[in-house]
């Protein structure tokens, strides 16, 4: 792509570093911003800078939060014996949208993927094991996407919990293999949490 301006080229380059944004889309977005009043761009860049510098991650579950402990963990009406293990914050949002779940979460920050160089130490797995050891949690619900990486991660965590008093279950596979959790419709996702199955029996089915 040939640019008549170095400034334009830089802006397009930076925009195209975002996931799912190719050079053409980046150019379209940058030209759109150029046409808008200057304060639009100011508001956008301020929001992003503030987000980056001031955001907190809940010290208990790693959910994004404006406070040290997120609203879900801090809510006394939630069932603290139940923890749903998810890959990222989008999964928390998807499950919250179903209004079918009243427990807490643990956000791993990804899943084990040797192909992408992500190992257990890169994820919030040891803090999860620590949470279980503290004794309040009675059941972990694995709600990772049913991909090879998701299964590997579930199994790794399951092994880490051996000898601890905890029930493990996995969301019912109404969600077809390979589907990402965030794209499942609310009814299906809500039902799959209510109809969860013991983790051991899900392994035998595979
Ligand atoms: Zn939290």
Coordinates of N, CA, C and O in Angstrom, one line a residue, residues 85-148:
X85 N -14.6 -21.9 35.9 CA -13.3 -21.6 35.4 C -13.5 -21.3 33.9 O -14.0 -22.1 33.1
X86 N -13.0 -20.0 33.5 CA -13.2 -19.6 32.1 C -11.8 -19.1 31.6 O -10.9 -18.8 32.4
X87 N -11.8 -19.0 30.3 CA -10.6 -18.6 29.6 C -10.3 -17.1 29.7 O -9.3 -16.7 30.1
X88 N -11.3 -16.3 29.4 CA -11.1 -14.9 29.5 C -12.4 -14.1 29.9 O -13.4 -14.7 30.1
X89 N -12.2 -12.8 30.0 CA -13.3 -11.9 30.5 C -14.5 -12.0 29.7 O -15.6 -11.8 30.2
X90 N -14.4 -12.2 28.4 CA -15.5 -12.3 27.5 C -16.5 -13.5 27.9 O -17.7 -13.4 27.8
X91 N -15.9 -14.5 28.4 CA -16.7 -15.7 28.9 C -17.5 -15.3 30.1 O -18.6 -15.7 30.3
X92 N -16.9 -14.5 31.0 CA -17.6 -14.0 32.2 C -18.8 -13.2 31.7 O -20.0 -13.4 32.2
X93 N -18.6 -12.3 30.8 CA -19.7 -11.5 30.3 C -20.8 -12.4 29.6 O -22.0 -12.2 29.9
X94 N -20.4 -13.4 28.8 CA -21.4 -14.3 28.2 C -22.2 -15.0 29.2 O -23.4 -15.1 29.1
X95 N -21.5 -15.6 30.2 CA -22.2 -16.3 31.2 C -23.1 -15.4 32.1 O -24.3 -15.8 32.4
X96 N -22.6 -14.2 32.4 CA -23.5 -13.3 33.2 C -24.7 -12.9 32.4 O -25.8 -12.8 33.0
X97 N -24.6 -12.8 31.1 CA -25.8 -12.5 30.3 C -26.9 -13.5 30.3 O -28.0 -13.2 30.1
X98 N -26.5 -14.8 30.7 CA -27.5 -15.8 30.7 C -28.4 -15.7 32.0 O -29.5 -16.2 32.0
X99 N -27.9 -15.0 33.0 CA -28.6 -14.9 34.3 C -29.0 -16.2 34.9 O -29.9 -16.3 35.7
X100 N -28.2 -17.2 34.6 CA -28.5 -18.6 35.1 C -27.5 -19.1 36.1 O -27.6 -20.2 36.6
X101 N -26.5 -18.2 36.4 CA -25.4 -18.7 37.2 C -25.2 -17.7 38.3 O -25.1 -16.5 38.1
X102 N -25.1 -18.2 39.5 CA -25.0 -17.4 40.7 C -23.7 -17.6 41.5 O -23.6 -17.1 42.6
X103 N -22.8 -18.4 40.9 CA -21.5 -18.6 41.6 C -20.5 -17.5 41.3 O -20.8 -16.5 40.7
X104 N -19.2 -17.8 41.6 CA -18.1 -16.9 41.2 C -17.4 -17.5 40.0 O -17.7 -18.5 39.5
X105 N -16.3 -16.8 39.6 CA -15.5 -17.2 38.5 C -14.0 -17.3 38.8 O -13.6 -16.7 39.8
X106 N -13.3 -17.9 37.9 CA -11.8 -17.8 37.9 C -11.4 -17.6 36.5 O -11.6 -18.5 35.7
X107 N -10.8 -16.5 36.2 CA -10.4 -16.2 34.8 C -8.9 -16.6 34.6 O -8.0 -16.1 35.3
X108 N -8.7 -17.6 33.7 CA -7.4 -18.1 33.5 C -6.5 -17.2 32.7 O -5.2 -17.3 32.8
X109 N -7.0 -16.4 31.8 CA -6.2 -15.6 31.0 C -5.8 -16.3 29.7 O -4.9 -15.8 29.0
X110 N -6.4 -17.4 29.4 CA -6.0 -18.1 28.2 C -6.1 -19.6 28.4 O -6.7 -20.0 29.4
X111 N -5.6 -20.4 27.5 CA -5.6 -21.8 27.7 C -4.2 -22.4 27.3 O -3.5 -21.7 26.5
X112 N -3.9 -23.5 27.8 CA -2.6 -24.1 27.5 C -2.5 -24.4 26.0 O -3.4 -25.1 25.5
X113 N -1.5 -23.9 25.4 CA -1.3 -24.1 23.9 C 0.2 -24.2 23.6 O 0.8 -23.2 23.4
X114 N 0.7 -25.4 23.5 CA 2.1 -25.6 23.2 C 2.4 -24.9 21.8 O 3.5 -24.3 21.6
X115 N 1.5 -24.9 20.9 CA 1.7 -24.3 19.5 C 1.9 -22.8 19.6 O 2.7 -22.3 18.9
X116 N 1.2 -22.2 20.6 CA 1.4 -20.7 20.7 C 2.3 -20.4 21.9 O 2.5 -19.2 22.3
X117 N 3.0 -21.4 22.4 CA 4.0 -21.2 23.5 C 3.4 -20.8 24.8 O 4.0 -20.1 25.6
X118 N 2.1 -21.1 25.0 CA 1.4 -20.8 26.3 C 1.5 -22.0 27.2 O 0.9 -23.1 26.9
X119 N 2.2 -22.0 28.3 CA 2.2 -23.1 29.3 C 1.4 -22.7 30.5 O 0.9 -21.6 30.7
X120 N 1.3 -23.7 31.4 CA 0.5 -23.5 32.6 C 1.0 -22.3 33.4 O 0.2 -21.6 34.1
X121 N 2.3 -22.1 33.4 CA 2.8 -21.0 34.2 C 2.4 -19.6 33.7 O 2.5 -18.6 34.4
X122 N 2.0 -19.6 32.4 CA 1.5 -18.3 31.9 C 0.1 -18.0 32.2 O -0.4 -16.9 31.9
X123 N -0.6 -18.9 32.9 CA -2.0 -18.7 33.2 C -2.2 -18.7 34.7 O -1.3 -19.0 35.4
X124 N -3.4 -18.2 35.1 CA -3.7 -18.1 36.5 C -4.2 -19.4 37.1 O -5.3 -19.5 37.5
X125 N -3.4 -20.4 37.0 CA -3.7 -21.8 37.4 C -3.3 -22.0 38.9 O -4.1 -22.5 39.7
X126 N -2.1 -21.6 39.2 CA -1.7 -21.8 40.6 C -2.6 -21.0 41.6 O -2.9 -21.5 42.7
X127 N -3.0 -19.8 41.2 CA -3.9 -19.0 42.1 C -5.3 -19.7 42.2 O -5.9 -19.6 43.2
X128 N -5.7 -20.5 41.2 CA -6.9 -21.2 41.3 C -6.8 -22.4 42.3 O -7.6 -22.6 43.1
X129 N -5.6 -23.1 42.2 CA -5.4 -24.2 43.1 C -5.3 -23.7 44.5 O -5.9 -24.3 45.4
X130 N -4.7 -22.5 44.7 CA -4.6 -21.9 46.0 C -6.0 -21.6 46.5 O -6.3 -21.9 47.7
X131 N -6.9 -21.1 45.7 CA -8.3 -20.8 46.1 C -9.0 -22.0 46.6 O -9.7 -22.0 47.6
X132 N -8.8 -23.1 45.8 CA -9.4 -24.4 46.2 C -8.9 -24.9 47.6 O -9.6 -25.3 48.4
X133 N -7.6 -24.7 47.8 CA -6.9 -25.1 49.0 C -7.5 -24.4 50.2 O -7.5 -24.9 51.3
X134 N -7.9 -23.1 50.0 CA -8.4 -22.3 51.1 C -9.7 -22.9 51.7 O -10.1 -22.6 52.8
X135 N -10.4 -23.8 50.9 CA -11.5 -24.6 51.4 C -12.9 -24.1 51.3 O -13.8 -24.9 51.6
X136 N -13.1 -22.9 50.8 CA -14.5 -22.4 50.7 C -15.2 -23.0 49.4 O -16.4 -23.3 49.4
X137 N -14.4 -23.2 48.4 CA -14.9 -23.6 47.1 C -15.2 -25.1 47.2 O -14.4 -25.9 47.6
X138 N -16.4 -25.5 46.8 CA -16.8 -26.9 46.8 C -16.9 -27.6 45.4 O -16.8 -28.8 45.3
X139 N -17.2 -26.7 44.4 CA -17.3 -27.2 43.1 C -16.7 -26.3 42.1 O -16.9 -25.1 42.1
X140 N -15.9 -26.9 41.2 CA -15.3 -26.1 40.0 C -16.1 -26.6 38.8 O -16.2 -27.8 38.5
X141 N -16.5 -25.6 38.0 CA -17.2 -25.9 36.7 C -16.2 -25.5 35.6 O -15.9 -24.3 35.5
X142 N -15.7 -26.4 34.9 CA -14.9 -26.1 33.7 C -15.8 -25.6 32.6 O -16.6 -26.3 32.1
X143 N -15.5 -24.4 32.1 CA -16.3 -23.8 31.0 C -15.4 -23.3 29.9 O -15.7 -22.2 29.3
X144 N -14.3 -24.0 29.7 CA -13.5 -23.6 28.6 C -14.1 -24.1 27.3 O -14.9 -25.0 27.3
X145 N -13.7 -23.5 26.1 CA -14.2 -24.0 24.9 C -13.7 -25.4 24.6 O -12.6 -25.8 25.1
X146 N -14.6 -26.2 24.0 CA -14.2 -27.6 23.8 C -13.3 -27.9 22.6 O -13.6 -28.6 21.7
X147 N -12.2 -27.3 22.7 CA -11.1 -27.5 21.7 C -10.0 -28.4 22.4 O -10.1 -28.6 23.6
X148 N -9.1 -28.8 21.6 CA -8.0 -29.6 22.2 C -7.3 -28.8 23.3 O -7.0 -29.4 24.3

